[in-house]
PDB file of C-alpha atoms in Angstrom:
ATOM      1  CA  UNK W   1      26.978 -50.613   9.243  1.00  0.00           C
ATOM      2  CA  UNK W   2      27.848 -54.190   8.294  1.00  0.00           C
ATOM      3  CA  UNK W   3      29.577 -52.927   5.130  1.00  0.00           C
ATOM      4  CA  UNK W   4      31.639 -50.424   7.110  1.00  0.00           C
ATOM      5  CA  UNK W   5      32.662 -53.120   9.598  1.00  0.00           C
ATOM      6  CA  UNK W   6      33.531 -55.535   6.752  1.00  0.00           C
ATOM      7  CA  UNK W   7      35.671 -52.869   5.088  1.00  0.00           C
ATOM      8  CA  UNK W   8      37.529 -52.256   8.360  1.00  0.00           C
ATOM      9  CA  UNK W   9      38.227 -55.970   8.762  1.00  0.00           C
ATOM     10  CA  UNK W  10      39.258 -56.236   5.101  1.00  0.00           C
ATOM     11  CA  UNK W  11      41.860 -53.457   5.555  1.00  0.00           C
ATOM     12  CA  UNK W  12      43.167 -54.902   8.835  1.00  0.00           C
ATOM     13  CA  UNK W  13      46.149 -57.126   8.005  1.00  0.00           C
ATOM     14  CA  UNK W  14      45.994 -58.472  11.559  1.00  0.00           C
ATOM     15  CA  UNK W  15      42.327 -59.558  11.381  1.00  0.00           C
ATOM     16  CA  UNK W  16      41.751 -63.095  12.541  1.00  0.00           C
ATOM     17  CA  UNK W  17      39.880 -65.701  10.545  1.00  0.00           C
ATOM     18  CA  UNK W  18      37.118 -65.459  13.122  1.00  0.00           C
ATOM     19  CA  UNK W  19      36.818 -61.658  12.607  1.00  0.00           C
ATOM     20  CA  UNK W  20      36.738 -62.102   8.807  1.00  0.00           C
ATOM     21  CA  UNK W  21      34.058 -64.789   9.062  1.00  0.00           C
ATOM     22  CA  UNK W  22      31.982 -62.730  11.493  1.00  0.00           C
ATOM     23  CA  UNK W  23      32.199 -59.611   9.279  1.00  0.00           C
ATOM     24  CA  UNK W  24      31.379 -61.629   6.138  1.00  0.00           C
ATOM     25  CA  UNK W  25      28.402 -63.354   7.778  1.00  0.00           C
ATOM     26  CA  UNK W  26      27.115 -60.043   9.157  1.00  0.00           C
ATOM     27  CA  UNK W  27      27.408 -58.370   5.732  1.00  0.00           C
ATOM     28  CA  UNK W  28      25.673 -61.268   3.946  1.00  0.00           C
ATOM     29  CA  UNK W  29      22.878 -61.295   6.538  1.00  0.00           C
ATOM     30  CA  UNK W  30      22.411 -57.526   6.222  1.00  0.00           C
ATOM     31  CA  UNK W  31      22.247 -57.729   2.398  1.00  0.00           C
ATOM     32  CA  UNK W  32      19.737 -60.578   2.587  1.00  0.00           C
ATOM     33  CA  UNK W  33      17.615 -58.624   5.074  1.00  0.00           C
ATOM     34  CA  UNK W  34      17.752 -55.583   2.785  1.00  0.00           C
ATOM     35  CA  UNK W  35      16.646 -57.646  -0.246  1.00  0.00           C
ATOM     36  CA  UNK W  36      13.800 -59.164   1.756  1.00  0.00           C
ATOM     37  CA  UNK W  37      12.673 -55.765   3.019  1.00  0.00           C
ATOM     38  CA  UNK W  38      12.942 -54.217  -0.468  1.00  0.00           C
ATOM     39  CA  UNK W  39      10.772 -57.009  -1.894  1.00  0.00           C
ATOM     40  CA  UNK W  40       8.267 -56.583   0.922  1.00  0.00           C
ATOM     41  CA  UNK W  41       8.170 -52.814   0.390  1.00  0.00           C
ATOM     42  CA  UNK W  42       7.685 -53.284  -3.351  1.00  0.00           C
ATOM     43  CA  UNK W  43       4.851 -55.783  -2.798  1.00  0.00           C
ATOM     44  CA  UNK W  44       3.229 -53.420  -0.299  1.00  0.00           C
ATOM     45  CA  UNK W  45       3.444 -50.565  -2.812  1.00  0.00           C
ATOM     46  CA  UNK W  46       1.892 -52.785  -5.492  1.00  0.00           C
ATOM     47  CA  UNK W  47      -0.865 -53.806  -3.103  1.00  0.00           C
ATOM     48  CA  UNK W  48      -1.530 -50.134  -2.335  1.00  0.00           C
ATOM     49  CA  UNK W  49      -1.744 -49.420  -6.081  1.00  0.00           C
ATOM     50  CA  UNK W  50      -4.193 -52.318  -6.459  1.00  0.00           C
ATOM     51  CA  UNK W  51      -6.331 -50.961  -3.628  1.00  0.00           C
ATOM     52  CA  UNK W  52      -6.361 -47.530  -5.284  1.00  0.00           C
ATOM     53  CA  UNK W  53      -7.369 -49.025  -8.647  1.00  0.00           C
ATOM     54  CA  UNK W  54     -10.037 -51.080  -6.894  1.00  0.00           C
ATOM     55  CA  UNK W  55     -11.427 -47.958  -5.215  1.00  0.00           C
ATOM     56  CA  UNK W  56     -11.549 -46.230  -8.587  1.00  0.00           C
ATOM     57  CA  UNK W  57     -13.349 -49.208 -10.118  1.00  0.00           C
ATOM     58  CA  UNK W  58     -15.795 -49.477  -7.229  1.00  0.00           C
ATOM     59  CA  UNK W  59     -16.691 -45.799  -7.689  1.00  0.00           C
ATOM     60  CA  UNK W  60     -18.010 -46.527 -11.192  1.00  0.00           C
ATOM     61  CA  UNK W  61     -21.812 -46.576 -11.522  1.00  0.00           C
ATOM     62  CA  UNK W  62     -22.648 -49.780 -13.357  1.00  0.00           C
ATOM     63  CA  UNK W  63     -25.878 -48.285 -14.707  1.00  0.00           C
ATOM     64  CA  UNK W  64     -23.937 -45.726 -16.738  1.00  0.00           C
ATOM     65  CA  UNK W  65     -22.193 -48.340 -18.894  1.00  0.00           C
ATOM     66  CA  UNK W  66     -23.173 -51.150 -21.206  1.00  0.00           C
ATOM     67  CA  UNK W  67     -23.319 -54.558 -19.504  1.00  0.00           C
ATOM     68  CA  UNK W  68     -20.770 -56.037 -21.934  1.00  0.00           C
ATOM     69  CA  UNK W  69     -18.239 -53.326 -21.145  1.00  0.00           C
ATOM     70  CA  UNK W  70     -18.870 -53.415 -17.390  1.00  0.00           C
ATOM     71  CA  UNK W  71     -18.492 -57.218 -17.044  1.00  0.00           C
ATOM     72  CA  UNK W  72     -14.658 -57.242 -17.371  1.00  0.00           C
ATOM     73  CA  UNK W  73     -14.421 -54.528 -14.713  1.00  0.00           C
ATOM     74  CA  UNK W  74     -16.641 -56.527 -12.379  1.00  0.00           C
ATOM     75  CA  UNK W  75     -14.455 -59.606 -12.927  1.00  0.00           C
ATOM     76  CA  UNK W  76     -11.263 -57.600 -12.368  1.00  0.00           C
ATOM     77  CA  UNK W  77     -12.657 -56.121  -9.147  1.00  0.00           C
ATOM     78  CA  UNK W  78     -13.579 -59.589  -7.868  1.00  0.00           C
ATOM     79  CA  UNK W  79     -10.069 -60.871  -8.612  1.00  0.00           C
ATOM     80  CA  UNK W  80      -8.573 -57.818  -6.910  1.00  0.00           C
ATOM     81  CA  UNK W  81     -10.635 -58.401  -3.783  1.00  0.00           C
ATOM     82  CA  UNK W  82      -9.387 -61.988  -3.627  1.00  0.00           C
ATOM     83  CA  UNK W  83      -5.805 -60.740  -3.765  1.00  0.00           C
ATOM     84  CA  UNK W  84      -6.426 -58.013  -1.185  1.00  0.00           C
ATOM     85  CA  UNK W  85      -8.051 -60.539   1.150  1.00  0.00           C
ATOM     86  CA  UNK W  86      -5.107 -62.969   0.789  1.00  0.00           C
ATOM     87  CA  UNK W  87      -2.018 -61.017  -0.299  1.00  0.00           C
ATOM     88  CA  UNK W  88       0.372 -63.626   1.080  1.00  0.00           C
ATOM     89  CA  UNK W  89      -1.010 -66.145  -1.425  1.00  0.00           C
ATOM     90  CA  UNK W  90      -0.132 -63.961  -4.414  1.00  0.00           C
ATOM     91  CA  UNK W  91       3.058 -62.825  -6.057  1.00  0.00           C
ATOM     92  CA  UNK W  92       3.900 -59.257  -6.838  1.00  0.00           C
ATOM     93  CA  UNK W  93       3.432 -60.055 -10.539  1.00  0.00           C
ATOM     94  CA  UNK W  94      -0.124 -61.258  -9.844  1.00  0.00           C
ATOM     95  CA  UNK W  95      -0.843 -58.086  -7.890  1.00  0.00           C
ATOM     96  CA  UNK W  96       0.519 -55.933 -10.720  1.00  0.00           C
ATOM     97  CA  UNK W  97      -1.501 -57.909 -13.299  1.00  0.00           C
ATOM     98  CA  UNK W  98      -4.683 -57.395 -11.270  1.00  0.00           C
ATOM     99  CA  UNK W  99      -4.022 -53.655 -11.125  1.00  0.00           C
ATOM    100  CA  UNK W 100      -3.476 -53.568 -14.892  1.00  0.00           C
ATOM    101  CA  UNK W 101      -6.659 -55.585 -15.455  1.00  0.00           C
ATOM    102  CA  UNK W 102      -8.714 -53.015 -13.548  1.00  0.00           C
ATOM    103  CA  UNK W 103      -7.101 -50.121 -15.403  1.00  0.00           C
ATOM    104  CA  UNK W 104      -7.658 -51.817 -18.777  1.00  0.00           C
ATOM    105  CA  UNK W 105     -11.283 -52.557 -17.909  1.00  0.00           C
ATOM    106  CA  UNK W 106     -11.820 -48.932 -16.887  1.00  0.00           C
ATOM    107  CA  UNK W 107     -10.357 -47.811 -20.216  1.00  0.00           C
ATOM    108  CA  UNK W 108     -12.712 -50.125 -22.121  1.00  0.00           C
ATOM    109  CA  UNK W 109     -15.965 -48.975 -20.504  1.00  0.00           C
ATOM    110  CA  UNK W 110     -18.631 -47.913 -23.015  1.00  0.00           C
ATOM    111  CA  UNK W 111     -21.221 -45.375 -21.984  1.00  0.00           C
ATOM    112  CA  UNK W 112     -24.768 -46.604 -22.027  1.00  0.00           C
ATOM    113  CA  UNK W 113     -26.506 -44.877 -24.921  1.00  0.00           C
ATOM    114  CA  UNK W 114     -29.216 -42.292 -24.238  1.00  0.00           C
ATOM    115  CA  UNK W 115     -32.346 -43.702 -25.834  1.00  0.00           C
ATOM    116  CA  UNK W 116     -34.785 -40.888 -25.036  1.00  0.00           C
ATOM    117  CA  UNK W 117     -35.053 -39.664 -28.646  1.00  0.00           C
ATOM    118  CA  UNK W 118     -35.260 -43.204 -29.970  1.00  0.00           C
ATOM    119  CA  UNK W 119     -37.996 -44.136 -27.520  1.00  0.00           C
ATOM    120  CA  UNK W 120     -39.928 -40.968 -28.397  1.00  0.00           C
ATOM    121  CA  UNK W 121     -39.716 -41.811 -32.103  1.00  0.00           C
ATOM    122  CA  UNK W 122     -40.842 -45.383 -31.373  1.00  0.00           C
ATOM    123  CA  UNK W 123     -43.815 -44.114 -29.398  1.00  0.00           C
ATOM    124  CA  UNK W 124     -44.742 -41.780 -32.239  1.00  0.00           C
ATOM    125  CA  UNK W 125     -44.428 -44.550 -34.847  1.00  0.00           C
ATOM    126  CA  UNK W 126     -46.447 -46.973 -32.751  1.00  0.00           C
ATOM    127  CA  UNK W 127     -49.270 -44.417 -32.728  1.00  0.00           C
ATOM    128  CA  UNK W 128     -49.458 -44.346 -36.531  1.00  0.00           C
ATOM    129  CA  UNK W 129     -52.037 -46.258 -38.544  1.00  0.00           C
ATOM    130  CA  UNK W 130     -49.745 -48.327 -40.777  1.00  0.00           C
ATOM    131  CA  UNK W 131     -50.636 -50.494 -43.754  1.00  0.00           C
ATOM    132  CA  UNK W 132     -48.058 -53.157 -44.685  1.00  0.00           C
ATOM    133  CA  UNK W 133     -49.151 -53.058 -48.315  1.00  0.00           C
ATOM    134  CA  UNK W 134     -48.152 -49.383 -48.629  1.00  0.00           C
ATOM    135  CA  UNK W 135     -44.433 -48.991 -49.450  1.00  0.00           C
ATOM    136  CA  UNK W 136     -43.881 -45.952 -47.210  1.00  0.00           C
ATOM    137  CA  UNK W 137     -45.804 -47.551 -44.341  1.00  0.00           C
ATOM    138  CA  UNK W 138     -43.786 -50.759 -44.790  1.00  0.00           C
ATOM    139  CA  UNK W 139     -40.594 -48.693 -44.502  1.00  0.00           C
ATOM    140  CA  UNK W 140     -41.880 -47.276 -41.192  1.00  0.00           C
ATOM    141  CA  UNK W 141     -42.801 -50.778 -39.975  1.00  0.00           C
ATOM    142  CA  UNK W 142     -39.325 -52.075 -40.824  1.00  0.00           C
ATOM    143  CA  UNK W 143     -37.569 -49.071 -39.253  1.00  0.00           C
ATOM    144  CA  UNK W 144     -39.819 -49.397 -36.194  1.00  0.00           C
ATOM    145  CA  UNK W 145     -38.899 -53.076 -35.781  1.00  0.00           C
ATOM    146  CA  UNK W 146     -35.186 -52.234 -35.938  1.00  0.00           C
ATOM    147  CA  UNK W 147     -35.636 -49.290 -33.564  1.00  0.00           C
ATOM    148  CA  UNK W 148     -37.430 -51.529 -31.052  1.00  0.00           C
ATOM    149  CA  UNK W 149     -34.557 -54.041 -31.213  1.00  0.00           C
ATOM    150  CA  UNK W 150     -32.017 -51.302 -30.559  1.00  0.00           C
ATOM    151  CA  UNK W 151     -34.123 -49.846 -27.749  1.00  0.00           C
ATOM    152  CA  UNK W 152     -34.225 -53.221 -25.973  1.00  0.00           C
ATOM    153  CA  UNK W 153     -30.472 -53.836 -26.430  1.00  0.00           C
ATOM    154  CA  UNK W 154     -28.668 -52.719 -23.266  1.00  0.00           C
ATOM    155  CA  UNK W 155     -25.382 -52.965 -25.153  1.00  0.00           C
ATOM    156  CA  UNK W 156     -26.452 -50.739 -28.049  1.00  0.00           C
ATOM    157  CA  UNK W 157     -23.906 -48.066 -28.844  1.00  0.00           C
ATOM    158  CA  UNK W 158     -24.728 -44.388 -29.182  1.00  0.00           C
ATOM    159  CA  UNK W 159     -24.090 -44.732 -32.917  1.00  0.00           C
ATOM    160  CA  UNK W 160     -26.571 -47.602 -33.246  1.00  0.00           C
ATOM    161  CA  UNK W 161     -29.178 -45.620 -31.324  1.00  0.00           C
ATOM    162  CA  UNK W 162     -28.646 -42.551 -33.513  1.00  0.00           C
ATOM    163  CA  UNK W 163     -28.815 -44.616 -36.717  1.00  0.00           C
ATOM    164  CA  UNK W 164     -32.054 -46.315 -35.635  1.00  0.00           C
ATOM    165  CA  UNK W 165     -33.564 -43.003 -34.531  1.00  0.00           C
ATOM    166  CA  UNK W 166     -32.626 -41.259 -37.773  1.00  0.00           C
ATOM    167  CA  UNK W 167     -33.922 -44.152 -39.889  1.00  0.00           C
ATOM    168  CA  UNK W 168     -37.250 -44.254 -38.063  1.00  0.00           C
ATOM    169  CA  UNK W 169     -37.693 -40.478 -38.220  1.00  0.00           C
ATOM    170  CA  UNK W 170     -36.823 -40.443 -41.931  1.00  0.00           C
ATOM    171  CA  UNK W 171     -39.283 -43.274 -42.637  1.00  0.00           C
ATOM    172  CA  UNK W 172     -42.053 -41.498 -40.740  1.00  0.00           C
ATOM    173  CA  UNK W 173     -41.319 -38.243 -42.558  1.00  0.00           C
ATOM    174  CA  UNK W 174     -41.461 -40.003 -45.921  1.00  0.00           C
TER     175      UNK W 174
END
């Protein structure tokens, strides 16, 4: 509306200085209001995206992932909550960075390894009568020690668990 009025005044050769100033001021005020509203709308959309990412992160079951891979997500969720609680204290860039941090942390989650087979092999090996002076028994003792370390490691990968399980089973078979 302000643009249309300014264009009318601009085309009117009989427009007074007062009319030109009024039309110019009205157009500048309207453009400034539009910029402010656009920025507010963009920040609101970013805040909504952050809330959605936070909801996705909060839906993750911590017990299903290694502690080392879950820690960055926990930190990102804490930072997001701070922003959500005080959005006026944060820029749009900070909001966008917090959203990205949650998404990156979600992408980096590592599944907690299933240790059922490993623990079964450990239990079996612990039930054996082993003599450290016998080479084959010593191999079982060494594989058992490594398997116990892996079993206790909450951050052990599935590959580490499989390797330890296979090594212990092979030692017991030998």
